[in-house]
């Protein structure tokens, strides 16, 4: 399976701190995406990074991709209570473009 | 902003009953998907649909499941004879085939199915 697996499973931090989540995957990919899910809601796309990119920024989000290690990280800087959610990485299914998801990292940001 | 809408938000059914979950994808999108998430677990791919046919399906998507795009706007998931283990949140998603073929998906808020 090409599913990414996120680490840690759960992360609890104080508001203002940075949150780092990691994703590892098994086979070559052409892109990797990060999604966010608030409790009981749908997934929301955050950012996509292509295999020829090493780092990408979007607001307070920073994503890195290391294809040699088959891993990615999502950094949320200066976290806020509203960042409390589950975060998923998504890698394409069997070389196709269809995202498949790991178990996610549950992030709790305490005010 | 365009969004994917799903109905019903919650459905309770008896084991063995048929269930139809409905979705209205974003209007200019061409690729449609169903995923499911059992409570507290990962989001699992079920099926993708393009050009009025299934393009990919997972091992979960067995003969009990079917999808249809009956009228050019709705996209439905039918479960023919529900089982207890079908209880989950079902998410519809749609994607736009851009030249870069990014695979970015737009998700609905989900339909929670409870099988008793």
PDB file of C-alpha atoms in Angstrom, chain B:
ATOM      1  CA  UNK B   1     -17.319  29.469  -2.737  1.00  0.00           C
ATOM      2  CA  UNK B   2     -18.532  26.266  -4.445  1.00  0.00           C
ATOM      3  CA  UNK B   3     -18.815  23.281  -2.169  1.00  0.00           C
ATOM      4  CA  UNK B   4     -19.683  19.612  -2.184  1.00  0.00           C
ATOM      5  CA  UNK B   5     -22.994  18.932  -0.489  1.00  0.00           C
ATOM      6  CA  UNK B   6     -24.140  15.638   0.964  1.00  0.00           C
ATOM      7  CA  UNK B   7     -27.490  14.327   2.141  1.00  0.00           C
ATOM      8  CA  UNK B   8     -28.604  13.054   4.520  1.00  0.00           C
ATOM      9  CA  UNK B   9     -26.263  14.251   7.245  1.00  0.00           C
ATOM     10  CA  UNK B  10     -27.261  11.280   9.378  1.00  0.00           C
ATOM     11  CA  UNK B  11     -29.159   8.113   8.541  1.00  0.00           C
ATOM     12  CA  UNK B  12     -30.135   5.304  10.850  1.00  0.00           C
ATOM     13  CA  UNK B  13     -31.140   2.040   9.242  1.00  0.00           C
ATOM     14  CA  UNK B  14     -31.803  -1.558  10.107  1.00  0.00           C
ATOM     15  CA  UNK B  15     -29.367  -4.258   9.091  1.00  0.00           C
ATOM     16  CA  UNK B  16     -30.254  -5.642   5.675  1.00  0.00           C
ATOM     17  CA  UNK B  17     -31.911  -2.465   4.453  1.00  0.00           C
ATOM     18  CA  UNK B  18     -30.816  -0.573   1.365  1.00  0.00           C
ATOM     19  CA  UNK B  19     -29.346   2.880   1.805  1.00  0.00           C
ATOM     20  CA  UNK B  20     -28.689   5.605  -0.749  1.00  0.00           C
ATOM     21  CA  UNK B  21     -26.344   8.430   0.106  1.00  0.00           C
ATOM     22  CA  UNK B  22     -26.451  11.483  -2.095  1.00  0.00           C
ATOM     23  CA  UNK B  23     -23.868  14.006  -3.123  1.00  0.00           C
ATOM     24  CA  UNK B  24     -23.810  17.082  -5.295  1.00  0.00           C
ATOM     25  CA  UNK B  25     -20.219  17.630  -6.432  1.00  0.00           C
ATOM     26  CA  UNK B  26     -18.786  20.978  -7.466  1.00  0.00           C
ATOM     27  CA  UNK B  27     -20.272  21.744 -10.841  1.00  0.00           C
ATOM     28  CA  UNK B  28     -17.178  21.967 -13.049  1.00  0.00           C
ATOM     29  CA  UNK B  29     -15.462  18.971 -11.498  1.00  0.00           C
ATOM     30  CA  UNK B  30     -15.033  15.784 -13.474  1.00  0.00           C
ATOM     31  CA  UNK B  31     -13.815  13.249 -10.909  1.00  0.00           C
ATOM     32  CA  UNK B  32     -15.984  11.991  -8.093  1.00  0.00           C
ATOM     33  CA  UNK B  33     -15.136   9.854  -5.102  1.00  0.00           C
ATOM     34  CA  UNK B  34     -16.543   8.127  -2.095  1.00  0.00           C
ATOM     35  CA  UNK B  35     -14.513   7.566   1.038  1.00  0.00           C
ATOM     36  CA  UNK B  36     -15.587   6.271   4.411  1.00  0.00           C
ATOM     37  CA  UNK B  37     -14.305   6.743   7.933  1.00  0.00           C
ATOM     38  CA  UNK B  38     -15.228   4.376  10.708  1.00  0.00           C
ATOM     39  CA  UNK B  39     -15.302   6.272  13.981  1.00  0.00           C
ATOM     40  CA  UNK B  40     -11.806   7.111  15.123  1.00  0.00           C
ATOM     41  CA  UNK B  41     -10.135   5.352  12.246  1.00  0.00           C
ATOM     42  CA  UNK B  42      -8.528   6.345   8.988  1.00  0.00           C
ATOM     43  CA  UNK B  43     -10.277   7.671   5.938  1.00  0.00           C
ATOM     44  CA  UNK B  44     -10.626   4.781   3.502  1.00  0.00           C
ATOM     45  CA  UNK B  45     -10.973   5.080  -0.264  1.00  0.00           C
ATOM     46  CA  UNK B  46     -13.993   3.299  -1.698  1.00  0.00           C
ATOM     47  CA  UNK B  47     -14.416   4.270  -5.334  1.00  0.00           C
ATOM     48  CA  UNK B  48     -13.654   6.867  -7.957  1.00  0.00           C
ATOM     49  CA  UNK B  49     -15.885   7.757 -10.872  1.00  0.00           C
ATOM     50  CA  UNK B  50     -15.053   9.515 -14.118  1.00  0.00           C
ATOM     51  CA  UNK B  51     -16.793   9.845 -17.443  1.00  0.00           C
ATOM     52  CA  UNK B  52     -19.837   7.951 -16.162  1.00  0.00           C
ATOM     53  CA  UNK B  53     -17.973   4.896 -15.048  1.00  0.00           C
ATOM     54  CA  UNK B  54     -15.962   3.571 -12.151  1.00  0.00           C
ATOM     55  CA  UNK B  55     -12.273   4.304 -12.685  1.00  0.00           C
ATOM     56  CA  UNK B  56     -10.884   2.763  -9.493  1.00  0.00           C
ATOM     57  CA  UNK B  57     -12.305   0.875  -6.563  1.00  0.00           C
ATOM     58  CA  UNK B  58     -10.922  -0.589  -3.380  1.00  0.00           C
ATOM     59  CA  UNK B  59     -11.413  -4.045  -1.948  1.00  0.00           C
ATOM     60  CA  UNK B  60     -14.013  -2.569   0.391  1.00  0.00           C
ATOM     61  CA  UNK B  61     -16.213  -1.689  -2.574  1.00  0.00           C
ATOM     62  CA  UNK B  62     -17.755  -5.111  -3.103  1.00  0.00           C
ATOM     63  CA  UNK B  63     -20.984  -6.156  -4.794  1.00  0.00           C
ATOM     64  CA  UNK B  64     -23.042  -4.610  -2.010  1.00  0.00           C
ATOM     65  CA  UNK B  65     -21.957  -1.163  -3.155  1.00  0.00           C
ATOM     66  CA  UNK B  66     -22.808   0.727  -6.304  1.00  0.00           C
ATOM     67  CA  UNK B  67     -22.456   4.286  -7.525  1.00  0.00           C
ATOM     68  CA  UNK B  68     -24.432   6.267 -10.020  1.00  0.00           C
ATOM     69  CA  UNK B  69     -24.536   9.714 -11.539  1.00  0.00           C
ATOM     70  CA  UNK B  70     -28.168   9.736 -12.573  1.00  0.00           C
ATOM     71  CA  UNK B  71     -28.692  13.266 -13.805  1.00  0.00           C
ATOM     72  CA  UNK B  72     -25.424  15.121 -14.352  1.00  0.00           C
ATOM     73  CA  UNK B  73     -25.438  16.788 -10.947  1.00  0.00           C
ATOM     74  CA  UNK B  74     -26.056  14.124  -8.306  1.00  0.00           C
ATOM     75  CA  UNK B  75     -23.628  11.363  -7.424  1.00  0.00           C
ATOM     76  CA  UNK B  76     -25.021   8.554  -5.302  1.00  0.00           C
ATOM     77  CA  UNK B  77     -23.646   5.668  -3.285  1.00  0.00           C
ATOM     78  CA  UNK B  78     -25.973   2.752  -2.741  1.00  0.00           C
ATOM     79  CA  UNK B  79     -25.434   0.033  -0.192  1.00  0.00           C
ATOM     80  CA  UNK B  80     -27.726  -2.816  -1.120  1.00  0.00           C
ATOM     81  CA  UNK B  81     -28.029  -4.727   2.114  1.00  0.00           C
ATOM     82  CA  UNK B  82     -26.410  -2.941   5.008  1.00  0.00           C
ATOM     83  CA  UNK B  83     -24.335  -4.698   7.640  1.00  0.00           C
ATOM     84  CA  UNK B  84     -23.389  -3.547  11.099  1.00  0.00           C
ATOM     85  CA  UNK B  85     -19.825  -2.935   9.930  1.00  0.00           C
ATOM     86  CA  UNK B  86     -21.056  -0.468   7.308  1.00  0.00           C
ATOM     87  CA  UNK B  87     -21.666   2.022  10.120  1.00  0.00           C
ATOM     88  CA  UNK B  88     -19.334   4.895   9.313  1.00  0.00           C
ATOM     89  CA  UNK B  89     -19.116   8.439   8.051  1.00  0.00           C
ATOM     90  CA  UNK B  90     -19.261   8.446   4.268  1.00  0.00           C
ATOM     91  CA  UNK B  91     -17.562  11.306   2.480  1.00  0.00           C
ATOM     92  CA  UNK B  92     -18.113  12.361  -1.073  1.00  0.00           C
ATOM     93  CA  UNK B  93     -15.358  14.291  -2.809  1.00  0.00           C
ATOM     94  CA  UNK B  94     -14.841  15.825  -6.195  1.00  0.00           C
ATOM     95  CA  UNK B  95     -11.808  16.942  -8.113  1.00  0.00           C
ATOM     96  CA  UNK B  96     -11.048  19.091 -11.104  1.00  0.00           C
ATOM     97  CA  UNK B  97      -8.862  17.653 -13.796  1.00  0.00           C
ATOM     98  CA  UNK B  98      -6.350  20.423 -14.210  1.00  0.00           C
ATOM     99  CA  UNK B  99      -3.484  20.248 -16.613  1.00  0.00           C
ATOM    100  CA  UNK B 100      -1.214  19.577 -13.690  1.00  0.00           C
ATOM    101  CA  UNK B 101      -3.507  16.793 -12.542  1.00  0.00           C
ATOM    102  CA  UNK B 102      -2.862  17.601  -8.924  1.00  0.00           C
ATOM    103  CA  UNK B 103      -5.413  15.270  -7.398  1.00  0.00           C
ATOM    104  CA  UNK B 104      -6.582  17.895  -4.905  1.00  0.00           C
ATOM    105  CA  UNK B 105      -9.980  16.873  -3.608  1.00  0.00           C
ATOM    106  CA  UNK B 106     -12.859  18.875  -2.205  1.00  0.00           C
ATOM    107  CA  UNK B 107     -14.832  17.001   0.427  1.00  0.00           C
ATOM    108  CA  UNK B 108     -18.392  17.233   1.591  1.00  0.00           C
ATOM    109  CA  UNK B 109     -19.295  17.290   5.264  1.00  0.00           C
ATOM    110  CA  UNK B 110     -20.193  13.615   5.247  1.00  0.00           C
ATOM    111  CA  UNK B 111     -23.190  11.389   5.818  1.00  0.00           C
ATOM    112  CA  UNK B 112     -23.138   9.453   9.038  1.00  0.00           C
ATOM    113  CA  UNK B 113     -24.638   5.997   8.582  1.00  0.00           C
ATOM    114  CA  UNK B 114     -25.672   4.015  11.625  1.00  0.00           C
ATOM    115  CA  UNK B 115     -26.727   0.414  11.047  1.00  0.00           C
ATOM    116  CA  UNK B 116     -28.651  -1.210  13.881  1.00  0.00           C
TER     117      UNK B 116
END
